[in-house]
């Protein structure tokens, strides 16, 4: 878990001999004042998380009509104890101000108000013919400084509102009344307009704007925060987050600040495609990361916004934070399945599966609703209703201490985990390599037939294979998916996955699905030059990785992370009659091959497609150049079915059923993992756990935390 950072405010609870200074900068979090003896809270509107800023503000009464002043960086509020406007500095103690009432009846308190954005004045409102909308200058250089000036009386502007906020751009005030009507008010003359009914009712005691002109309203009774785009022709309130409930709410924030600052990293987002509601802009599912708070599994990471698929930190990555949910049994339409849940504390779990495949979590697709879970690992039985087709689907699991989560929106604690799953029918069986929620690592040394620096990081790929079979044992589909994790080579290589011994004519070519970085491609994926099924994932990996040439390597040395990404997914539907038992062992035959780019100093001219590099003792494709076998450091002997190994029995490619951490650039794998040579030379009979972190020299391996 990344360290949680509290809001940068101190709690000061003792009276001071002098009043506090202005805030040092415009706060990005919202302020909320509550209780009959005022207490001030900091609220993250994105999640509804709040914490106490001051439980003693130097008053015995309520504060209301709270506003943050961009012109002097103070908070202002109406003090019920003193019957006047008060200024609040960075010590959170109120400083009563002496108002000139200009003959106006001073026997009144205000609970609605805000400070203007365009000019230095506070506006206060209360309905009633003897009251109304008032302007108070906060500029000490003005001739009317701290004078009460009535803009319009309360009979002409008679609204049942409980807070109001200035738009960041148009100098208009906005509020939502208890019947759900959205009002705009011209602060210069008090003219008002009913813009729409936003679809929510109640007492909205805290009202805020963000820098983009979105209005946020917080309902006192349940703390629900709603977001309204006031620029729309028919603005509607969208549930946004679970905030704090109170009978006495008033809020303020800097209207020109974003809801989440770019440098914040204390919110956990999902990572499904954005159609499911993932990013902040799409009201994505998100949870405040609270120190010691509830979460799923071992890891949880924070960000300022979602890394939407395929950029997500999904289960093909090392230190995967989607580690709290495991599918124990296959998910099949019309049947129950078992999911294993690892929770850090007692809480409530909800889940959705996009069963109809429309890219949205519909309400009828919720498969768990506030399921109580306890601290530790437990198994839950989940039902999938009838009436849906099989296929690849996205699932979302959300946990929090209080529950009540929808598929989107913010929560004040907990975690969201998104994952791709396969929903089958009762006649379909699915087998995975290495597991349903895990990825193997395939790593290559591309100097073959020379041993080179032997760091086995010239291409590092995380790979998962999936075979779907019918009840009769015939293959329905083969799926290949994963991502490139590292490119520690200056050479250019193609990457392919071959299913040896299975003729490509058995593939239903018209139904193939080939995706790179989440985009469906029309280009053919099957190798036209071989008879076996060979999927060319990328004819040149460097078309995707380091494509801007910032540096030679990609995530193999600390000072060169590189650019680009290569996520892939290939679905190969099979024609009838391919027995699952006829397929070779997963993960089949992943390999790399040379492109036509230079390959100095080993070759005067590039050997091109003829130079293939496979795992130890894996026979190559028909395109391999057999004149290269046995040259340089290679001792391949086709007659003995011995391929791609050195005289010491070391391979040029390895497949590890694990998210393996590879060595830094130019660090031999045998130095980073001392037991590797024993494993390789014993043909895997000894030191079979050589690749685990506890058996590595940590200072020599690349620690990719993404």
XYZ file of C-alpha atoms in Angstrom:
706
model
C 0.000 0.000 0.000
C 1.306 3.414 -0.829
C 1.507 5.704 2.185
C -1.683 7.633 2.877
C -1.203 11.375 3.181
C -3.564 13.364 5.411
C -4.808 16.775 4.438
C -2.179 19.400 5.077
C -4.042 21.149 7.897
C -3.285 21.161 11.620
C -5.950 20.826 14.273
C -5.687 23.780 16.643
C -8.073 23.629 19.535
C -6.816 26.178 22.067
C -7.630 29.910 22.003
C -4.934 32.159 20.609
C -3.987 35.634 21.681
C -4.095 36.820 18.056
C -6.002 35.627 15.020
C -4.528 33.307 12.432
C -2.911 34.272 9.153
C -4.361 33.569 5.735
C -4.067 30.077 4.313
C -0.815 29.658 2.430
C -2.550 28.399 -0.712
C -5.963 27.652 -2.109
C -7.102 24.334 -0.556
C -8.039 21.662 -3.048
C -10.265 19.864 -0.565
C -13.691 21.134 0.422
C -14.530 22.595 3.829
C -17.568 21.478 5.790
C -18.812 23.070 9.000
C -21.226 21.115 11.214
C -22.719 20.903 14.719
C -24.476 23.477 16.903
C -21.076 24.314 18.366
C -19.179 24.662 15.133
C -16.625 22.073 14.082
C -14.731 22.249 10.793
C -13.984 19.256 8.564
C -11.981 18.710 5.418
C -13.901 16.764 2.762
C -12.634 15.039 -0.354
C -15.621 15.470 -2.673
C -14.320 12.745 -4.981
C -14.794 10.079 -2.313
C -16.767 11.679 0.528
C -13.925 11.007 2.960
C -13.686 13.612 5.695
C -11.608 14.341 8.745
C -11.635 16.908 11.513
C -9.702 20.124 10.939
C -10.841 21.878 14.120
C -13.147 20.718 16.908
C -12.892 24.080 18.704
C -13.187 27.199 16.539
C -13.342 29.689 19.375
C -17.131 29.971 19.397
C -20.012 28.557 21.411
C -22.462 28.656 18.509
C -23.051 27.589 14.945
C -21.282 28.845 11.826
C -23.048 29.052 8.476
C -22.907 30.756 5.069
C -19.309 29.536 4.775
C -17.190 30.738 1.858
C -13.540 30.673 0.839
C -12.162 34.002 -0.381
C -9.744 33.723 -3.291
C -8.793 37.381 -2.865
C -7.254 37.075 0.600
C -7.175 33.294 1.255
C -9.394 33.418 4.336
C -12.598 31.588 5.137
C -15.646 33.680 6.027
C -18.798 32.499 7.809
C -21.788 33.840 9.705
C -21.292 33.501 13.468
C -24.521 32.787 15.340
C -22.829 33.566 18.667
C -21.781 37.059 17.600
C -24.541 37.800 15.087
C -22.045 38.967 12.503
C -19.691 37.841 9.785
C -16.478 36.192 10.998
C -13.119 35.641 9.347
C -11.251 32.334 9.798
C -7.503 31.944 9.222
C -5.080 29.069 9.281
C -5.577 28.547 13.037
C -9.306 27.872 12.463
C -10.316 30.382 15.151
C -13.087 32.833 14.261
C -12.448 36.577 14.198
C -15.800 38.458 14.488
C -16.041 41.441 12.125
C -17.859 44.689 12.851
C -20.500 45.195 10.158
C -22.152 48.478 9.243
C -25.798 47.492 8.872
C -26.786 50.719 7.074
C -30.061 50.874 8.969
C -30.968 47.284 8.095
C -32.508 45.210 10.891
C -29.551 43.433 12.476
C -31.720 40.922 14.304
C -31.162 38.205 11.734
C -28.825 35.244 11.163
C -27.789 33.872 7.782
C -27.323 30.233 6.884
C -26.910 30.730 3.119
C -23.919 32.468 1.585
C -20.687 32.384 -0.407
C -17.757 34.606 -1.378
C -17.622 35.835 -4.976
C -14.925 34.611 -7.347
C -14.644 37.696 -9.557
C -14.638 40.307 -6.770
C -13.890 40.552 -3.072
C -17.320 40.386 -1.462
C -19.414 37.976 0.579
C -23.088 37.409 -0.342
C -25.634 36.385 2.277
C -29.213 35.277 1.772
C -32.333 34.641 3.827
C -35.894 34.548 2.544
C -38.576 36.898 3.827
C -39.777 40.374 2.848
C -37.675 42.089 5.536
C -34.566 40.170 4.498
C -33.181 39.047 1.145
C -29.818 38.875 -0.665
C -27.031 41.036 0.777
C -23.575 42.023 -0.357
C -20.716 42.698 2.085
C -17.445 44.069 0.727
C -14.383 42.302 2.117
C -11.921 44.673 0.458
C -10.394 46.988 3.055
C -9.684 49.597 0.355
C -13.366 49.884 -0.619
C -15.389 52.795 0.698
C -18.165 50.353 1.597
C -15.895 47.858 3.371
C -17.968 45.593 5.709
C -21.189 47.450 4.906
C -24.413 45.456 4.507
C -26.017 46.309 1.171
C -29.266 44.639 0.167
C -29.303 43.514 -3.453
C -32.943 42.339 -3.448
C -35.532 41.672 -0.762
C -36.583 38.198 0.224
C -40.111 38.456 -1.141
C -38.788 39.062 -4.670
C -36.204 36.314 -4.199
C -38.082 33.745 -2.169
C -36.214 30.441 -2.380
C -36.179 27.450 -0.055
C -32.389 26.943 -0.264
C -29.804 26.114 2.398
C -26.503 27.030 0.748
C -25.318 28.609 -2.489
C -22.076 28.742 -4.450
C -20.483 31.005 -7.037
C -19.711 29.617 -10.459
C -15.954 29.893 -11.198
C -16.495 31.818 -14.442
C -19.845 33.573 -14.863
C -20.295 35.359 -11.470
C -23.661 33.653 -10.986
C -24.811 32.024 -7.783
C -26.363 28.532 -7.916
C -28.315 26.401 -5.500
C -30.814 23.531 -5.384
C -33.954 23.901 -3.277
C -35.569 21.191 -1.178
C -37.806 20.141 -4.098
C -34.809 19.556 -6.375
C -35.101 22.743 -8.440
C -31.813 24.168 -9.683
C -31.647 27.962 -9.432
C -29.243 30.499 -10.858
C -29.082 33.930 -9.221
C -27.523 37.060 -10.692
C -25.511 38.457 -7.793
C -25.607 41.984 -9.219
C -29.397 42.378 -9.125
C -30.870 39.250 -7.513
C -32.694 38.062 -10.631
C -33.213 34.310 -10.472
C -34.029 31.546 -12.933
C -35.304 28.023 -12.397
C -33.069 25.974 -14.715
C -34.433 22.461 -14.160
C -35.476 19.908 -11.616
C -32.360 17.791 -11.023
C -34.238 14.721 -9.798
C -33.179 14.742 -6.135
C -34.964 16.261 -3.143
C -33.926 17.118 0.409
C -32.013 19.699 2.379
C -28.800 20.415 0.492
C -26.854 22.241 3.172
C -23.441 22.241 1.443
C -23.036 23.399 -2.157
C -19.731 23.603 -4.073
C -18.289 24.295 -7.536
C -15.159 22.890 -9.157
C -12.882 24.594 -11.669
C -14.773 23.039 -14.596
C -18.093 24.547 -13.536
C -19.622 21.387 -12.091
C -21.898 21.913 -9.101
C -21.805 19.525 -6.126
C -24.633 19.343 -3.606
C -24.495 17.435 -0.317
C -27.730 16.190 1.242
C -27.866 16.567 5.012
C -30.009 13.511 5.747
C -27.754 10.840 4.247
C -24.558 12.646 3.226
C -24.992 11.772 -0.454
C -23.005 14.056 -2.753
C -24.450 14.690 -6.218
C -22.752 16.253 -9.232
C -24.595 18.559 -11.638
C -23.338 19.908 -14.957
C -25.116 23.265 -14.892
C -24.210 23.939 -18.543
C -26.514 21.183 -19.816
C -29.933 22.028 -21.253
C -31.607 19.799 -18.660
C -29.154 19.415 -15.764
C -29.568 16.276 -13.666
C -28.041 15.265 -10.345
C -25.707 12.270 -10.651
C -24.780 10.398 -7.503
C -21.107 11.137 -6.950
C -19.927 10.034 -3.499
C -20.939 9.032 0.010
C -20.329 12.033 2.248
C -21.008 12.730 5.931
C -24.627 13.123 7.068
C -25.631 15.897 9.481
C -28.615 17.984 10.504
C -26.463 21.099 10.140
C -24.227 21.304 7.057
C -22.517 24.184 5.330
C -19.693 23.918 2.829
C -17.085 25.910 0.964
C -14.136 25.289 -1.308
C -11.889 27.056 -3.751
C -14.038 27.300 -6.869
C -11.010 27.353 -9.199
C -9.462 24.152 -7.815
C -9.895 20.692 -9.392
C -11.722 18.032 -7.418
C -8.565 15.894 -7.355
C -5.146 17.501 -7.730
C -2.729 15.855 -10.173
C -0.162 15.228 -7.451
C -2.610 13.392 -5.199
C -2.275 9.620 -5.077
C -4.577 8.607 -2.251
C -7.564 7.243 -4.162
C -7.983 3.717 -5.507
C -9.698 3.553 -8.900
C -10.817 0.609 -11.000
C -9.172 -0.169 -14.329
C -11.909 -1.580 -16.559
C -12.606 0.154 -19.887
C -14.058 3.602 -19.277
C -17.494 2.662 -20.593
C -18.005 0.950 -17.227
C -17.450 4.193 -15.305
C -13.770 4.031 -14.391
C -12.115 7.442 -14.755
C -12.927 10.433 -12.590
C -14.433 12.221 -15.613
C -16.912 9.348 -15.956
C -17.668 9.208 -12.214
C -15.574 6.079 -11.945
C -15.705 3.721 -8.995
C -13.173 5.019 -6.467
C -12.272 4.693 -2.807
C -10.289 6.884 -0.443
C -7.210 5.074 0.812
C -7.369 5.468 4.563
C -4.440 4.494 6.728
C -5.337 1.178 8.332
C -8.603 1.115 6.390
C -10.388 -1.813 4.799
C -9.142 -3.207 1.489
C -9.008 -6.416 -0.541
C -5.954 -8.644 -0.600
C -2.403 -7.586 0.222
C -1.795 -4.687 -2.131
C -3.714 -1.543 -2.941
C -2.346 1.406 -4.853
C -3.390 5.012 -5.105
C -3.621 7.402 -8.010
C -5.109 10.772 -8.874
C -7.157 9.194 -11.667
C -7.785 5.780 -13.148
C -5.359 3.981 -15.438
C -8.042 2.687 -17.746
C -7.581 -0.599 -19.586
C -5.259 -1.365 -21.310
C -3.035 0.975 -19.269
C -4.357 -0.575 -16.085
C -2.364 -2.183 -13.295
C -4.095 -5.469 -13.983
C -3.097 -8.983 -13.049
C -0.419 -9.265 -15.745
C 1.700 -6.850 -13.707
C 4.080 -7.540 -10.868
C 2.749 -6.792 -7.369
C -0.763 -6.905 -8.751
C -3.164 -4.980 -6.529
C -6.129 -6.931 -7.906
C -5.278 -9.686 -5.449
C -8.248 -9.840 -3.103
C -10.698 -11.742 -5.321
C -10.064 -15.224 -6.732
C -12.480 -17.327 -8.783
C -12.343 -20.824 -7.322
C -14.715 -22.343 -9.875
C -15.613 -21.437 -13.435
C -18.280 -18.812 -14.012
C -21.135 -20.311 -16.012
C -24.502 -18.950 -17.061
C -27.345 -20.228 -14.887
C -25.090 -21.796 -12.278
C -23.499 -20.852 -8.974
C -19.772 -20.276 -8.718
C -17.413 -19.855 -5.782
C -15.323 -16.746 -5.288
C -12.658 -16.434 -2.615
C -12.479 -13.056 -0.883
C -9.527 -11.805 1.142
C -10.585 -8.804 3.234
C -8.402 -6.813 5.626
C -11.334 -6.054 7.950
C -15.053 -6.566 8.447
C -17.084 -4.801 5.796
C -19.525 -5.065 2.930
C -18.849 -6.355 -0.573
C -20.803 -5.668 -3.764
C -20.102 -7.043 -7.236
C -21.208 -6.716 -10.841
C -20.573 -8.756 -13.987
C -21.263 -7.349 -17.453
C -23.255 -10.442 -18.374
C -24.751 -9.028 -21.572
C -21.405 -7.705 -22.777
C -22.675 -4.184 -23.504
C -19.769 -2.440 -21.763
C -21.883 -1.195 -18.834
C -22.662 -2.626 -15.408
C -26.457 -2.622 -15.581
C -28.479 -2.740 -12.375
C -29.703 -6.273 -13.085
C -26.077 -7.409 -13.419
C -25.305 -6.895 -9.731
C -24.438 -10.345 -8.363
C -23.550 -9.311 -4.791
C -25.216 -6.520 -2.797
C -23.656 -5.462 0.501
C -22.548 -8.988 1.283
C -21.119 -8.963 4.816
C -17.510 -10.173 4.946
C -15.127 -10.565 7.851
C -11.417 -10.022 8.212
C -9.478 -12.805 6.495
C -10.141 -15.243 3.664
C -13.628 -16.575 3.023
C -15.541 -18.224 0.186
C -18.811 -16.895 -1.188
C -21.343 -18.602 -3.424
C -22.447 -16.329 -6.273
C -25.225 -16.984 -8.797
C -25.273 -16.128 -12.491
C -28.839 -15.943 -13.841
C -30.050 -17.677 -16.983
C -30.571 -15.926 -20.279
C -27.064 -14.678 -21.080
C -24.566 -15.745 -23.704
C -21.075 -16.935 -22.901
C -18.030 -14.761 -23.569
C -15.279 -12.612 -22.122
C -16.672 -10.172 -19.599
C -15.593 -7.570 -17.066
C -16.399 -7.874 -13.365
C -16.183 -5.257 -10.613
C -15.903 -5.890 -6.867
C -16.175 -3.050 -4.324
C -15.629 -3.263 -0.585
C -16.046 -0.626 2.115
C -16.740 -0.454 5.820
C -20.264 0.959 5.433
C -21.339 -0.569 2.095
C -23.986 1.033 -0.054
C -21.715 1.234 -3.090
C -23.068 1.493 -6.614
C -21.113 0.366 -9.671
C -19.752 3.913 -9.994
C -19.109 6.835 -7.675
C -16.913 7.535 -4.678
C -16.642 5.883 -1.271
C -14.819 7.196 1.820
C -12.818 3.995 2.331
C -12.266 0.565 0.820
C -11.098 -0.644 -2.597
C -12.370 -1.487 -6.060
C -11.029 -4.435 -8.068
C -11.862 -4.812 -11.764
C -10.980 -7.962 -13.684
C -11.633 -9.741 -16.946
C -13.305 -13.128 -16.647
C -14.835 -15.668 -18.971
C -18.510 -16.477 -18.500
C -19.210 -19.844 -20.056
C -22.228 -22.032 -20.502
C -22.745 -25.387 -18.845
C -21.365 -27.217 -21.892
C -18.059 -25.341 -21.939
C -14.945 -26.129 -19.911
C -12.062 -23.679 -19.521
C -8.410 -24.409 -18.751
C -5.839 -21.709 -18.030
C -2.093 -21.357 -17.940
C -0.763 -20.611 -15.419
C -4.119 -19.886 -13.683
C -7.405 -18.066 -14.159
C -6.081 -14.892 -12.555
C -2.331 -15.273 -13.065
C 0.263 -14.687 -15.762
C 3.454 -16.513 -16.632
C 6.653 -14.710 -17.582
C 8.459 -15.455 -20.839
C 11.959 -13.948 -20.999
C 14.479 -13.961 -23.853
C 18.179 -13.381 -24.469
C 18.270 -12.129 -28.070
C 22.015 -12.441 -28.768
C 21.543 -16.075 -29.886
C 23.496 -17.960 -31.077
C 25.984 -15.961 -28.962
C 25.510 -16.044 -25.209
C 25.905 -12.254 -24.997
C 25.373 -10.544 -21.654
C 22.886 -13.269 -20.673
C 20.596 -11.018 -18.662
C 17.420 -12.643 -20.043
C 15.640 -9.292 -20.221
C 15.906 -8.486 -23.919
C 12.194 -9.172 -24.174
C 10.078 -9.948 -21.116
C 6.428 -10.813 -21.705
C 3.673 -11.714 -19.285
C 1.465 -14.347 -20.897
C -1.756 -16.175 -20.111
C -3.314 -18.851 -22.310
C -6.878 -20.099 -22.166
C -8.446 -23.105 -23.868
C -12.238 -23.400 -24.065
C -13.549 -26.874 -24.787
C -16.977 -28.333 -25.423
C -18.364 -31.216 -23.405
C -17.329 -33.630 -26.186
C -13.656 -32.690 -25.646
C -13.262 -30.631 -28.807
C -11.682 -27.181 -28.643
C -14.005 -24.222 -29.054
C -11.397 -21.485 -28.815
C -7.816 -20.728 -27.830
C -7.042 -17.345 -26.278
C -3.631 -15.730 -25.927
C -3.221 -12.532 -23.933
C -0.592 -10.564 -22.066
C 1.735 -7.603 -22.240
C 5.351 -6.696 -22.830
C 6.957 -5.821 -19.516
C 10.518 -5.060 -20.594
C 12.709 -4.583 -23.652
C 16.350 -4.684 -22.647
C 17.699 -4.976 -26.171
C 18.940 -2.630 -28.836
C 18.055 -5.265 -31.459
C 14.623 -5.249 -33.104
C 12.603 -8.421 -32.543
C 9.264 -9.821 -33.579
C 7.196 -11.759 -31.043
C 4.986 -14.730 -31.885
C 3.173 -17.608 -30.186
C 2.978 -20.946 -31.977
C 0.777 -23.986 -31.341
C 3.026 -26.739 -32.737
C 1.426 -29.582 -34.614
C -1.977 -27.913 -35.094
C -2.586 -26.847 -38.666
C -3.794 -23.283 -39.115
C -6.512 -24.489 -41.509
C -8.365 -25.656 -38.400
C -8.861 -22.054 -37.259
C -12.095 -20.242 -38.109
C -10.239 -17.307 -39.658
C -13.340 -15.176 -40.147
C -14.033 -15.207 -36.398
C -10.507 -14.346 -35.177
C -10.281 -11.390 -32.813
C -6.912 -9.590 -32.593
C -6.430 -6.694 -30.176
C -3.417 -4.514 -29.462
C -3.655 -2.031 -26.597
C -7.399 -2.509 -26.436
C -7.930 -1.714 -30.117
C -9.399 -4.289 -32.492
C -7.145 -4.745 -35.547
C -8.184 -5.822 -39.035
C -4.698 -7.008 -40.032
C -4.145 -10.789 -40.168
C -2.532 -12.295 -37.100
C -1.700 -15.783 -38.409
C 1.725 -16.299 -39.968
C 1.215 -16.933 -43.687
C 4.614 -18.639 -44.027
C 4.006 -21.562 -41.643
C 1.465 -24.375 -41.585
C 1.267 -24.569 -37.782
C -0.930 -22.081 -35.968
C 1.447 -19.185 -35.385
C 0.096 -15.874 -34.125
C 2.398 -12.955 -34.942
C 1.722 -10.696 -31.967
C 4.056 -7.982 -33.241
C 6.340 -8.171 -36.255
C 8.541 -5.580 -34.530
C 8.019 -4.977 -30.813
C 9.747 -1.612 -31.135
C 6.838 -0.346 -33.202
C 5.085 -0.098 -29.828
C 7.859 0.139 -27.235
C 10.273 3.089 -27.151
C 8.680 4.279 -30.359
C 9.806 7.827 -29.580
C 13.422 6.691 -29.052
C 13.792 8.376 -25.664
C 16.331 5.737 -24.690
C 17.446 2.307 -25.836
C 15.820 0.230 -23.134
C 12.389 -0.187 -21.608
C 12.148 -0.887 -17.875
C 15.467 -2.662 -17.462
C 17.494 0.153 -15.933
C 16.404 2.727 -13.399
C 17.364 5.770 -15.490
C 15.529 4.597 -18.620
C 11.915 3.587 -18.250
C 11.172 4.186 -21.900
C 7.815 4.833 -23.504
C 4.957 2.924 -25.086
C 2.971 -0.201 -24.288
C 2.102 -3.491 -25.913
C -0.923 -5.286 -24.495
C -2.259 -8.048 -26.709
C -5.205 -10.389 -26.909
C -5.782 -12.973 -29.641
C -8.917 -15.138 -29.826
C -8.595 -18.121 -32.157
C -11.966 -19.887 -32.679
C -11.513 -23.455 -33.895
C -13.453 -25.380 -36.476
C -15.042 -28.664 -35.459
C -12.944 -31.711 -34.720
C -9.892 -30.356 -32.877
C -9.517 -32.462 -29.752
C -8.286 -30.656 -26.673
C -6.053 -33.649 -25.960
C -4.210 -33.002 -29.241
C -2.991 -29.566 -28.156
C 0.593 -29.304 -26.889
C 1.190 -28.247 -23.316
C 0.438 -24.625 -22.484
C 1.708 -21.982 -22.901
C 2.548 -23.567 -26.279
C 5.600 -22.041 -27.997
C 6.230 -18.312 -27.504
C 9.296 -17.177 -29.460
C 11.052 -14.152 -30.893
C 12.678 -13.663 -34.267
C 14.951 -11.158 -35.937
C 13.655 -8.343 -38.102
C 15.550 -6.879 -41.041
C 17.245 -4.299 -38.812
C 20.989 -4.473 -38.116
C 22.185 -7.137 -35.674
C 25.807 -6.164 -35.171
C 28.303 -7.381 -34.114
C 27.130 -10.961 -34.604
C 25.881 -10.718 -38.184
C 27.172 -8.594 -41.025
C 23.636 -8.648 -42.444
C 20.493 -9.357 -40.484
C 19.444 -13.027 -40.696
C 15.814 -11.854 -40.611
C 12.965 -14.274 -39.985
C 15.333 -17.240 -40.086
C 16.743 -16.347 -36.679
C 14.262 -17.676 -34.146
C 14.773 -17.997 -30.399
C 12.648 -20.527 -28.527
C 12.673 -22.122 -25.093
C 15.190 -24.882 -24.441
C 14.558 -28.047 -26.506
C 11.570 -26.529 -28.292
C 11.756 -27.292 -31.988
C 11.581 -24.160 -34.161
C 9.138 -23.343 -36.926
C 9.654 -24.260 -40.554
C 11.041 -20.754 -41.166
C 14.089 -21.205 -38.921
C 17.502 -21.175 -40.640
C 19.073 -24.521 -39.716
C 22.557 -23.278 -40.705
C 22.613 -21.212 -37.505
C 22.278 -24.222 -35.193
C 25.523 -25.207 -33.569
C 27.188 -21.883 -34.350
C 28.868 -19.590 -31.821
C 27.726 -20.641 -28.322
C 24.782 -22.768 -29.466
C 24.988 -26.587 -29.346
C 21.590 -27.420 -30.874
C 21.400 -30.972 -32.222
C 18.168 -31.568 -34.159
C 18.902 -35.290 -34.455
C 18.700 -35.519 -30.659
C 15.779 -33.054 -30.417
C 18.125 -30.731 -28.567
C 17.661 -27.054 -29.343
C 18.574 -23.608 -28.054
C 21.047 -24.370 -25.319
C 24.675 -23.705 -24.595
C 27.318 -26.302 -23.905
C 26.547 -25.783 -20.215
C 22.863 -26.507 -20.771
C 21.753 -22.891 -20.412
C 18.721 -21.691 -22.411
C 18.177 -18.498 -24.401
C 14.533 -18.320 -23.336
C 12.701 -19.286 -20.158
C 9.042 -19.665 -19.194
C 8.244 -19.063 -15.525
C 4.679 -19.681 -14.201
C 4.964 -16.560 -12.091
C 5.289 -12.769 -12.306
C 9.059 -12.982 -12.430
C 11.358 -10.078 -11.581
C 14.113 -10.005 -14.148
C 17.699 -8.706 -13.754
C 18.836 -5.184 -14.454
C 20.396 -4.494 -17.832
C 23.700 -6.366 -18.352
C 23.365 -8.328 -15.101
C 23.652 -12.045 -15.752
C 20.614 -13.977 -14.663
C 22.901 -16.367 -12.810
C 24.259 -13.466 -10.741
C 20.786 -12.150 -9.906
C 19.444 -15.658 -9.220
C 22.322 -17.839 -7.919
C 20.303 -21.080 -8.150
C 19.449 -20.623 -11.824
C 22.380 -22.582 -13.247
C 21.671 -25.586 -11.003
C 18.065 -25.542 -12.186
C 18.964 -25.248 -15.885
C 21.660 -27.899 -15.854
C 19.484 -30.378 -13.951
C 16.713 -30.032 -16.544
C 14.490 -28.564 -13.834
C 14.936 -31.417 -11.380
C 16.732 -29.291 -8.794
C 16.304 -25.746 -7.432
C 12.862 -25.524 -8.991
C 12.084 -22.436 -6.906
C 15.124 -20.512 -8.181
C 12.933 -17.694 -9.568
C 11.251 -16.667 -6.310
C 12.090 -13.278 -4.827
C 13.509 -14.785 -1.664
C 16.092 -16.599 -3.811
C 17.197 -13.455 -5.667
C 19.824 -10.827 -4.983
C 17.381 -7.951 -4.758
C 19.953 -5.284 -5.574
C 20.450 -6.871 -9.018
C 16.833 -7.143 -10.144
C 14.576 -4.530 -11.662
C 11.817 -3.660 -9.201
C 8.881 -2.679 -11.375
C 6.122 -1.506 -9.034
C 3.495 -0.781 -11.688
